[in-house]
Tab-separated table of C-alpha atoms in Angstrom:
chain	number	residue	atom	x	y	z
A	1	UNK	CA	0.153	0.175	-0.021
A	2	UNK	CA	1.295	3.412	-0.789
A	3	UNK	CA	2.448	6.105	2.008
A	4	UNK	CA	-0.737	7.681	2.772
A	5	UNK	CA	-3.291	5.875	0.867
A	6	UNK	CA	-4.705	4.764	4.341
A	7	UNK	CA	-4.731	8.777	5.162
A	8	UNK	CA	-8.156	8.875	7.135
A	9	UNK	CA	-6.521	6.095	9.285
A	10	UNK	CA	-8.751	3.635	11.793
A	11	UNK	CA	-11.416	4.883	13.716
A	12	UNK	CA	-9.584	5.289	17.104
A	13	UNK	CA	-8.646	8.116	19.088
A	14	UNK	CA	-4.971	7.824	18.886
A	15	UNK	CA	-2.476	5.299	17.604
A	16	UNK	CA	1.225	4.991	18.929
A	17	UNK	CA	3.675	2.332	18.208
A	18	UNK	CA	6.586	0.856	20.297
A	19	UNK	CA	9.737	-0.640	18.472
A	20	UNK	CA	11.835	-2.760	20.877
A	21	UNK	CA	15.351	-2.701	19.563
A	22	UNK	CA	17.147	-3.875	22.747
A	23	UNK	CA	18.475	-7.120	21.402
A	24	UNK	CA	21.875	-7.965	21.339
A	25	UNK	CA	22.469	-9.876	17.917
A	26	UNK	CA	23.863	-13.049	19.479
A	27	UNK	CA	22.457	-15.334	17.037
A	28	UNK	CA	23.435	-12.788	14.285
A	29	UNK	CA	27.484	-12.805	15.134
A	30	UNK	CA	29.471	-10.233	15.246
A	31	UNK	CA	30.291	-7.308	17.983
A	32	UNK	CA	27.316	-4.927	16.081
A	33	UNK	CA	23.424	-5.521	17.097
A	34	UNK	CA	21.828	-6.773	14.124
A	35	UNK	CA	18.871	-3.508	14.348
A	36	UNK	CA	22.445	-1.396	13.797
A	37	UNK	CA	23.748	-2.946	11.431
A	38	UNK	CA	24.046	-1.002	7.820
A	39	UNK	CA	22.052	-2.351	5.080
A	40	UNK	CA	22.811	-0.187	1.720
A	41	UNK	CA	24.328	1.840	4.093
A	42	UNK	CA	21.687	2.863	6.380
A	43	UNK	CA	21.129	1.142	9.883
A	44	UNK	CA	18.526	-1.481	9.770
A	45	UNK	CA	16.282	0.072	12.539
A	46	UNK	CA	16.044	3.048	10.391
A	47	UNK	CA	14.429	1.427	7.849
A	48	UNK	CA	11.762	-0.098	10.208
A	49	UNK	CA	11.510	3.879	11.825
A	50	UNK	CA	10.645	5.067	8.432
A	51	UNK	CA	7.714	2.410	7.680
A	52	UNK	CA	6.043	3.770	10.656
A	53	UNK	CA	6.715	7.197	9.996
A	54	UNK	CA	4.953	6.580	6.525
A	55	UNK	CA	1.676	6.197	8.007
A	56	UNK	CA	0.487	9.244	8.861
A	57	UNK	CA	-2.260	8.268	11.588
A	58	UNK	CA	0.483	7.212	13.951
A	59	UNK	CA	1.116	9.827	16.401
A	60	UNK	CA	4.259	8.617	18.165
A	61	UNK	CA	7.128	6.246	17.656
A	62	UNK	CA	8.995	4.771	20.226
A	63	UNK	CA	12.345	2.952	19.642
A	64	UNK	CA	13.459	1.402	22.986
A	65	UNK	CA	17.249	0.501	23.023
A	66	UNK	CA	19.597	-0.888	25.298
A	67	UNK	CA	21.083	1.606	27.637
A	68	UNK	CA	24.542	1.530	25.952
A	69	UNK	CA	22.868	2.190	22.567
A	70	UNK	CA	20.488	5.534	23.416
A	71	UNK	CA	23.012	7.766	21.899
A	72	UNK	CA	23.504	5.820	18.654
A	73	UNK	CA	20.076	5.730	18.439
A	74	UNK	CA	19.557	9.341	18.985
A	75	UNK	CA	22.077	10.177	16.311
A	76	UNK	CA	20.511	7.670	13.568
A	77	UNK	CA	16.987	9.846	14.668
A	78	UNK	CA	19.042	12.860	13.838
A	79	UNK	CA	21.019	12.015	10.961
A	80	UNK	CA	18.012	10.538	8.807
A	81	UNK	CA	15.815	13.162	9.897
A	82	UNK	CA	13.355	10.885	11.421
A	83	UNK	CA	10.218	12.175	13.061
A	84	UNK	CA	7.871	11.619	15.859
A	85	UNK	CA	10.284	9.409	17.480
A	86	UNK	CA	11.722	8.879	21.001
A	87	UNK	CA	14.218	6.802	22.242
A	88	UNK	CA	13.611	4.997	25.384
A	89	UNK	CA	15.718	2.944	27.640
A	90	UNK	CA	15.139	-1.044	27.498
A	91	UNK	CA	15.497	-3.416	30.101
A	92	UNK	CA	17.613	-6.747	30.370
A	93	UNK	CA	15.170	-8.435	28.200
A	94	UNK	CA	12.427	-8.028	25.213
A	95	UNK	CA	9.458	-7.580	27.656
A	96	UNK	CA	11.003	-5.460	30.136
A	97	UNK	CA	11.748	-3.462	27.027
A	98	UNK	CA	8.413	-3.387	25.874
A	99	UNK	CA	6.985	-2.196	29.286
A	100	UNK	CA	9.346	0.688	29.424
A	101	UNK	CA	8.304	2.066	26.192
A	102	UNK	CA	4.557	1.789	27.287
A	103	UNK	CA	5.622	3.720	30.690
A	104	UNK	CA	6.212	6.673	28.357
A	105	UNK	CA	2.742	7.066	27.977
A	106	UNK	CA	1.625	6.726	31.670
A	107	UNK	CA	4.200	7.365	34.112
A	108	UNK	CA	5.468	10.684	34.891
A	109	UNK	CA	8.566	9.663	36.783
A	110	UNK	CA	9.753	7.666	33.963
A	111	UNK	CA	9.917	10.234	31.386
A	112	UNK	CA	10.715	14.258	31.119
A	113	UNK	CA	8.024	14.725	28.886
A	114	UNK	CA	4.667	12.251	29.365
A	115	UNK	CA	3.164	11.517	25.557
A	116	UNK	CA	-0.657	11.694	25.066
A	117	UNK	CA	-2.049	8.234	26.084
A	118	UNK	CA	-3.002	6.551	22.474
A	119	UNK	CA	-5.960	4.474	22.415
A	120	UNK	CA	-3.938	1.676	20.496
A	121	UNK	CA	-0.375	0.697	20.877
A	122	UNK	CA	1.284	-1.290	18.058
A	123	UNK	CA	4.112	-3.214	19.134
A	124	UNK	CA	6.470	-4.136	16.327
A	125	UNK	CA	10.100	-5.642	16.173
A	126	UNK	CA	12.555	-2.811	15.060
A	127	UNK	CA	14.252	-5.745	13.039
A	128	UNK	CA	11.067	-6.292	11.065
A	129	UNK	CA	11.456	-3.216	8.157
A	130	UNK	CA	9.162	-4.240	5.638
A	131	UNK	CA	5.868	-3.859	7.427
A	132	UNK	CA	3.365	-2.313	5.247
A	133	UNK	CA	0.499	0.248	6.101
A	134	UNK	CA	-2.104	-2.205	5.042
A	135	UNK	CA	-1.356	-4.805	7.897
A	136	UNK	CA	-0.929	-2.319	10.462
A	137	UNK	CA	-4.401	-0.860	9.668
A	138	UNK	CA	-5.750	-4.450	9.834
A	139	UNK	CA	-4.345	-5.173	13.231
A	140	UNK	CA	-5.198	-1.920	14.684
A	141	UNK	CA	-8.697	-2.351	13.646
A	142	UNK	CA	-9.038	-5.803	14.619
A	143	UNK	CA	-7.670	-4.549	18.570
A	144	UNK	CA	-10.788	-1.596	18.304
A	145	UNK	CA	-13.481	-3.727	16.554
A	146	UNK	CA	-13.600	-7.738	16.328
A	147	UNK	CA	-16.013	-9.629	14.156
A	148	UNK	CA	-14.615	-8.632	10.958
A	149	UNK	CA	-15.110	-11.530	8.564
A	150	UNK	CA	-11.492	-10.773	6.735
A	151	UNK	CA	-9.784	-11.793	9.722
A	152	UNK	CA	-9.129	-15.402	10.497
A	153	UNK	CA	-9.969	-16.423	13.842
A	154	UNK	CA	-8.309	-19.202	15.833
A	155	UNK	CA	-9.043	-18.564	19.287
A	156	UNK	CA	-12.912	-18.647	20.030
A	157	UNK	CA	-13.259	-18.822	23.822
A	158	UNK	CA	-16.495	-16.598	23.743
A	159	UNK	CA	-15.816	-15.526	27.461
A	160	UNK	CA	-13.200	-13.825	26.622
A	161	UNK	CA	-13.112	-10.589	25.220
A	162	UNK	CA	-11.368	-9.369	22.444
A	163	UNK	CA	-9.273	-6.153	22.474
A	164	UNK	CA	-6.016	-7.447	20.886
A	165	UNK	CA	-4.770	-8.504	17.465
A	166	UNK	CA	-1.579	-10.059	16.082
A	167	UNK	CA	-0.324	-10.927	12.464
A	168	UNK	CA	0.168	-14.883	12.054
A	169	UNK	CA	1.498	-16.731	8.934
A	170	UNK	CA	1.550	-20.498	8.243
A	171	UNK	CA	4.452	-22.829	9.442
A	172	UNK	CA	6.861	-23.840	6.916
A	173	UNK	CA	8.385	-26.840	8.982
A	174	UNK	CA	6.732	-29.341	11.414
A	175	UNK	CA	7.356	-28.472	14.998
A	176	UNK	CA	8.166	-31.605	17.040
A	177	UNK	CA	8.878	-32.030	20.948
A	178	UNK	CA	11.830	-34.054	22.008
A	179	UNK	CA	12.121	-36.169	24.897
A	180	UNK	CA	14.564	-35.939	27.932
A	181	UNK	CA	16.947	-38.677	26.119
A	182	UNK	CA	17.226	-36.875	22.814
A	183	UNK	CA	14.885	-38.848	21.079
A	184	UNK	CA	11.438	-37.769	19.373
A	185	UNK	CA	8.560	-37.350	21.463
A	186	UNK	CA	5.911	-36.239	19.417
A	187	UNK	CA	4.806	-33.641	16.648
A	188	UNK	CA	2.151	-31.207	15.902
A	189	UNK	CA	0.007	-31.323	13.157
A	190	UNK	CA	1.225	-28.245	11.299
A	191	UNK	CA	-2.345	-27.300	9.590
A	192	UNK	CA	-3.853	-26.264	13.320
A	193	UNK	CA	-1.148	-24.000	13.836
A	194	UNK	CA	0.325	-21.244	13.197
A	195	UNK	CA	3.590	-18.526	13.458
A	196	UNK	CA	3.112	-15.636	15.672
A	197	UNK	CA	4.376	-12.479	13.711
A	198	UNK	CA	4.624	-8.934	14.447
A	199	UNK	CA	3.133	-6.435	14.175
A	200	UNK	CA	0.421	-7.035	17.206
A	201	UNK	CA	-1.821	-3.856	18.420
A	202	UNK	CA	-3.699	-3.711	21.745
A	203	UNK	CA	-6.158	-1.191	23.628
A	204	UNK	CA	-3.640	0.517	25.331
A	205	UNK	CA	-5.192	0.170	28.726
A	206	UNK	CA	-5.363	-3.459	28.204
A	207	UNK	CA	-1.800	-4.410	27.469
A	208	UNK	CA	-0.465	-1.761	30.203
A	209	UNK	CA	-2.417	-3.516	32.762
A	210	UNK	CA	-1.031	-7.063	31.593
A	211	UNK	CA	2.455	-5.554	32.068
A	212	UNK	CA	1.635	-4.081	35.540
A	213	UNK	CA	0.713	-7.509	36.587
A	214	UNK	CA	3.423	-9.445	35.407
A	215	UNK	CA	5.759	-11.706	37.192
A	216	UNK	CA	9.115	-11.435	37.393
A	217	UNK	CA	9.204	-14.984	35.317
A	218	UNK	CA	6.965	-13.702	32.568
A	219	UNK	CA	9.130	-10.541	32.226
A	220	UNK	CA	12.471	-12.211	32.210
A	221	UNK	CA	11.269	-15.150	30.337
A	222	UNK	CA	8.483	-14.712	28.320
A	223	UNK	CA	8.223	-13.624	24.513
A	224	UNK	CA	4.932	-13.271	23.665
A	225	UNK	CA	2.666	-10.207	24.274
A	226	UNK	CA	-0.386	-11.797	23.125
A	227	UNK	CA	-0.229	-14.427	25.455
A	228	UNK	CA	0.448	-11.642	28.578
A	229	UNK	CA	-2.992	-9.685	27.569
A	230	UNK	CA	-4.594	-13.366	27.536
A	231	UNK	CA	-3.272	-14.384	31.303
A	232	UNK	CA	-3.699	-11.214	32.807
A	233	UNK	CA	-6.223	-9.387	31.139
A	234	UNK	CA	-8.554	-12.584	29.860
A	235	UNK	CA	-8.310	-10.495	26.066
A	236	UNK	CA	-8.503	-13.053	23.615
A	237	UNK	CA	-6.228	-12.026	20.203
A	238	UNK	CA	-7.883	-11.817	16.833
A	239	UNK	CA	-5.255	-13.199	14.602
A	240	UNK	CA	-4.919	-11.426	10.884
A	241	UNK	CA	-3.027	-13.357	8.338
A	242	UNK	CA	-0.060	-11.773	7.435
A	243	UNK	CA	2.185	-11.131	4.713
A	244	UNK	CA	5.139	-13.264	3.642
A	245	UNK	CA	7.721	-9.933	4.128
A	246	UNK	CA	6.822	-9.658	8.009
A	247	UNK	CA	9.884	-11.912	8.556
A	248	UNK	CA	12.631	-10.914	11.020
A	249	UNK	CA	16.203	-10.466	10.727
A	250	UNK	CA	17.742	-12.886	13.031
A	251	UNK	CA	20.817	-14.404	11.106
A	252	UNK	CA	23.598	-12.697	8.577
A	253	UNK	CA	22.124	-14.504	5.841
A	254	UNK	CA	19.016	-12.320	6.814
A	255	UNK	CA	20.858	-9.161	6.466
A	256	UNK	CA	21.801	-10.128	2.689
A	257	UNK	CA	18.174	-10.818	1.796
A	258	UNK	CA	16.945	-7.592	3.180
A	259	UNK	CA	19.711	-5.885	0.969
A	260	UNK	CA	18.651	-7.570	-1.793
A	261	UNK	CA	14.838	-6.746	-1.174
A	262	UNK	CA	15.781	-3.052	-0.665
A	263	UNK	CA	17.874	-2.704	-3.861
A	264	UNK	CA	14.661	-4.198	-5.582
A	265	UNK	CA	12.283	-1.789	-4.341
A	266	UNK	CA	14.518	1.113	-4.995
A	267	UNK	CA	14.733	0.199	-8.705
A	268	UNK	CA	10.851	-0.792	-9.158
A	269	UNK	CA	9.770	3.294	-8.926
A	270	UNK	CA	9.794	5.859	-11.148
A	271	UNK	CA	8.567	9.337	-11.624
A	272	UNK	CA	8.365	11.193	-14.919
A	273	UNK	CA	8.510	14.913	-14.558
A	274	UNK	CA	7.412	17.312	-17.521
A	275	UNK	CA	6.673	20.904	-17.851
A	276	UNK	CA	2.971	21.878	-19.042
A	277	UNK	CA	3.748	22.081	-22.466
A	278	UNK	CA	1.613	19.580	-24.651
A	279	UNK	CA	4.919	18.006	-26.741
A	280	UNK	CA	6.367	17.524	-23.827
A	281	UNK	CA	3.645	15.770	-21.713
A	282	UNK	CA	2.791	13.539	-24.935
A	283	UNK	CA	6.730	12.403	-24.678
A	284	UNK	CA	6.266	11.721	-20.791
A	285	UNK	CA	2.944	9.870	-21.493
A	286	UNK	CA	4.635	7.628	-24.242
A	287	UNK	CA	7.875	7.031	-22.118
A	288	UNK	CA	5.136	6.150	-18.968
A	289	UNK	CA	3.292	3.656	-21.464
A	290	UNK	CA	6.601	1.799	-22.701
A	291	UNK	CA	7.711	1.462	-18.843
A	292	UNK	CA	4.849	0.680	-16.836
A	293	UNK	CA	4.312	-3.065	-17.456
A	294	UNK	CA	8.074	-3.116	-16.008
A	295	UNK	CA	8.264	-0.907	-13.335
A	296	UNK	CA	5.672	1.445	-11.279
A	297	UNK	CA	5.776	4.799	-13.148
A	298	UNK	CA	4.188	8.002	-11.779
A	299	UNK	CA	3.830	10.704	-14.391
A	300	UNK	CA	3.358	14.628	-13.491
A	301	UNK	CA	3.224	17.727	-15.669
A	302	UNK	CA	3.898	20.730	-13.420
A	303	UNK	CA	5.506	23.875	-13.592
A	304	UNK	CA	8.840	23.377	-11.899
A	305	UNK	CA	9.655	25.391	-9.335
A	306	UNK	CA	11.253	25.184	-5.699
A	307	UNK	CA	7.728	25.922	-4.372
A	308	UNK	CA	5.662	23.238	-6.503
A	309	UNK	CA	3.597	21.237	-3.598
A	310	UNK	CA	2.941	18.359	-5.907
A	311	UNK	CA	6.600	17.343	-6.676
A	312	UNK	CA	7.752	17.990	-2.963
A	313	UNK	CA	4.815	15.690	-1.880
A	314	UNK	CA	6.403	12.958	-4.540
A	315	UNK	CA	10.232	13.745	-3.143
A	316	UNK	CA	8.779	13.346	0.363
A	317	UNK	CA	7.846	9.578	-0.643
A	318	UNK	CA	9.941	6.697	-1.861
A	319	UNK	CA	10.746	7.388	-5.163
A	320	UNK	CA	14.851	7.771	-5.633
A	321	UNK	CA	14.456	7.828	-9.775
A	322	UNK	CA	13.365	10.564	-11.424
A	323	UNK	CA	13.104	11.229	-15.420
A	324	UNK	CA	12.672	15.511	-16.306
A	325	UNK	CA	11.285	16.060	-19.844
A	326	UNK	CA	11.821	19.543	-21.031
A	327	UNK	CA	12.837	21.275	-24.268
A	328	UNK	CA	14.697	24.443	-22.877
A	329	UNK	CA	17.796	25.533	-24.563
A	330	UNK	CA	19.624	25.724	-21.009
A	331	UNK	CA	18.652	22.643	-18.512
A	332	UNK	CA	21.183	22.938	-16.111
A	333	UNK	CA	19.204	25.780	-14.032
A	334	UNK	CA	16.292	22.908	-14.217
A	335	UNK	CA	18.501	20.131	-12.767
A	336	UNK	CA	19.544	22.438	-10.076
A	337	UNK	CA	15.887	23.266	-8.832
A	338	UNK	CA	15.297	19.932	-8.607
A	339	UNK	CA	18.134	18.998	-6.915
A	340	UNK	CA	17.519	21.697	-4.301
A	341	UNK	CA	14.124	20.193	-3.931
A	342	UNK	CA	15.797	16.712	-3.473
A	343	UNK	CA	18.327	17.968	-0.789
A	344	UNK	CA	15.434	19.662	1.065
A	345	UNK	CA	13.610	16.402	1.295
A	346	UNK	CA	16.607	14.402	2.876
A	347	UNK	CA	15.905	11.584	0.378
A	348	UNK	CA	19.497	11.682	-0.796
A	349	UNK	CA	20.671	10.798	2.956
A	350	UNK	CA	18.942	7.648	2.585
A	351	UNK	CA	19.853	6.302	-0.571
A	352	UNK	CA	21.318	7.269	-3.833
A	353	UNK	CA	19.286	9.413	-6.138
A	354	UNK	CA	19.073	8.886	-9.989
A	355	UNK	CA	17.776	12.005	-11.642
A	356	UNK	CA	17.733	11.836	-15.769
A	357	UNK	CA	17.505	15.257	-17.607
A	358	UNK	CA	16.227	14.684	-21.117
A	359	UNK	CA	16.120	17.883	-23.367
A	360	UNK	CA	14.335	17.659	-26.576
A	361	UNK	CA	15.482	20.129	-29.119
A	362	UNK	CA	14.166	20.558	-32.458
A	363	UNK	CA	16.020	23.498	-33.410
A	364	UNK	CA	17.820	23.135	-36.831
A	365	UNK	CA	19.388	26.404	-36.066
A	366	UNK	CA	21.294	24.774	-33.179
A	367	UNK	CA	24.896	23.914	-33.954
A	368	UNK	CA	26.775	21.205	-32.761
A	369	UNK	CA	29.049	22.937	-30.422
A	370	UNK	CA	26.500	24.661	-28.726
A	371	UNK	CA	25.127	21.320	-27.994
A	372	UNK	CA	28.431	19.871	-26.805
A	373	UNK	CA	28.783	22.941	-24.614
A	374	UNK	CA	25.435	22.103	-22.651
A	375	UNK	CA	26.307	18.561	-22.579
A	376	UNK	CA	29.384	19.686	-20.775
A	377	UNK	CA	27.523	21.957	-18.120
A	378	UNK	CA	25.237	18.983	-17.321
A	379	UNK	CA	28.353	16.886	-16.943
A	380	UNK	CA	30.014	19.096	-14.539
A	381	UNK	CA	26.856	19.562	-12.792
A	382	UNK	CA	26.726	15.684	-12.424
A	383	UNK	CA	30.441	15.585	-10.967
A	384	UNK	CA	28.863	18.284	-8.112
A	385	UNK	CA	25.862	16.685	-7.470
A	386	UNK	CA	27.565	12.984	-6.951
A	387	UNK	CA	29.183	14.347	-4.019
A	388	UNK	CA	25.887	14.799	-2.445
A	389	UNK	CA	24.743	11.405	-3.333
A	390	UNK	CA	22.626	12.364	-6.297
A	391	UNK	CA	23.500	11.048	-9.751
A	392	UNK	CA	22.732	13.016	-12.546
A	393	UNK	CA	22.364	11.919	-16.094
A	394	UNK	CA	21.800	14.234	-19.041
A	395	UNK	CA	20.028	13.026	-22.501
A	396	UNK	CA	19.910	15.721	-25.408
A	397	UNK	CA	17.849	14.608	-28.151
A	398	UNK	CA	17.909	16.320	-31.435
A	399	UNK	CA	15.165	15.522	-33.940
A	400	UNK	CA	13.251	16.922	-36.963
A	401	UNK	CA	9.245	16.332	-37.037
A	402	UNK	CA	10.217	12.658	-38.753
A	403	UNK	CA	13.210	11.520	-36.834
A	404	UNK	CA	15.750	11.946	-34.459
A	405	UNK	CA	18.838	13.496	-35.608
A	406	UNK	CA	20.982	12.944	-32.812
A	407	UNK	CA	21.251	11.653	-29.558
A	408	UNK	CA	23.957	12.189	-26.735
A	409	UNK	CA	24.220	10.296	-23.206
A	410	UNK	CA	26.115	12.216	-20.624
A	411	UNK	CA	26.985	11.454	-17.156
A	412	UNK	CA	30.010	11.863	-14.739
A	413	UNK	CA	32.518	9.333	-15.224
A	414	UNK	CA	33.605	8.332	-12.084
A	415	UNK	CA	32.446	4.763	-12.306
A	416	UNK	CA	28.869	4.978	-12.489
A	417	UNK	CA	27.346	3.592	-15.518
A	418	UNK	CA	24.859	5.832	-17.932
A	419	UNK	CA	21.663	4.398	-18.234
A	420	UNK	CA	20.929	2.349	-21.592
A	421	UNK	CA	18.538	4.049	-24.217
A	422	UNK	CA	17.031	2.679	-26.945
A	423	UNK	CA	15.520	5.399	-28.965
A	424	UNK	CA	13.724	5.405	-32.280
A	425	UNK	CA	11.447	7.438	-34.164
A	426	UNK	CA	8.719	5.793	-36.072
A	427	UNK	CA	6.184	7.479	-38.404
A	428	UNK	CA	3.336	6.223	-39.692
A	429	UNK	CA	-0.332	6.911	-41.453
A	430	UNK	CA	-2.942	7.351	-39.021
A	431	UNK	CA	-6.147	8.756	-40.250
A	432	UNK	CA	-4.463	10.525	-42.953
A	433	UNK	CA	-2.061	12.351	-40.750
A	434	UNK	CA	1.762	11.020	-39.228
A	435	UNK	CA	2.388	10.014	-35.597
A	436	UNK	CA	5.589	9.807	-33.870
A	437	UNK	CA	6.883	8.040	-31.267
A	438	UNK	CA	9.887	7.448	-29.013
A	439	UNK	CA	10.264	4.124	-27.416
A	440	UNK	CA	12.880	4.317	-24.470
A	441	UNK	CA	13.556	1.506	-22.351
A	442	UNK	CA	16.270	0.283	-19.909
A	443	UNK	CA	16.624	3.157	-18.235
A	444	UNK	CA	17.748	1.782	-14.803
């Protein structure tokens, strides 16, 4: 689901999220806890925080870390421009850390600034970075309003209230129990059981009361929040079928898998920006039609300026690939405008941004030397922008009404490949007139 697609949010007063991030990463191996391991140059926990930030109806995000990592987490929040985030000190176990996060909403002495108590709180692991807004909405609504048929219900004790919900997934492997001597005791019927996943959602008062009543044994050895709500508040949980991307980064191989998914996601979306001229809009439309079956394409026709709210809204999303089409004689000024907007959005802090400036020139008076001069300016601009994590490419297309005369691709030459463009200009009769089409592919 796209950021902001559930803009109205659930019908609850307030929703907050608590992200336990105090693990030591023992199973991962290495000195760095997995939540702080770099994936594409960015800490894993930052991706999870960003996933929560994209959901406009989540008012507060609490990240609970071990005492020795508080300053590290605060620096991550500052570096990547995270908003609505509070860093809390965790306990020695997962449950104690979650309890500390919940206390920020209810105990004046636990925090300098008591946060507004939410009606519903989401609990989600900081090392599950691929959570989407639709599953968050489902568990929140299930915690608030039970009985929706779309949810899979595995617990049906009618005497219990239902004010909690959690994501589940089918078991992949059969679960067995071993005897004391190390031999097989029995196995479970896999079809009857599910793997408990995150996110989970609770009415705040329910889960907070459950933690207040917990024994030290529960806090030190327990791992399942839904079980605490059931045990201490007689609250049965609605179980919501989750998606395959809710998995948890646990081992080193999971970091490689996460990196692969992130790379793939970054390359699957592109934004085409054109000015309002009919001919330029038409080229943008043709490019969009050419690419729409391969990747996600958004095309906008705007009057580019630093104050254009439509483009700024796009920059605040998750798109990192942009194609800007124009027919102006000097395109470097337009590139600089887009770069200024990108820098303001902080997008280049997260991942490299690819900006392709396409200049269409139908003038018969423009000499080759002037074309080359403009391309040289673009190349210089590209070299400067690369230092800001923005990779600028320039494509100049000179054409006559019937066919392309010349096409030049220019970029900085320090190891970054220029995108491959296959271009041809086809003419044909259509209702007595000519139609011209540019086919451009393999951009990223």
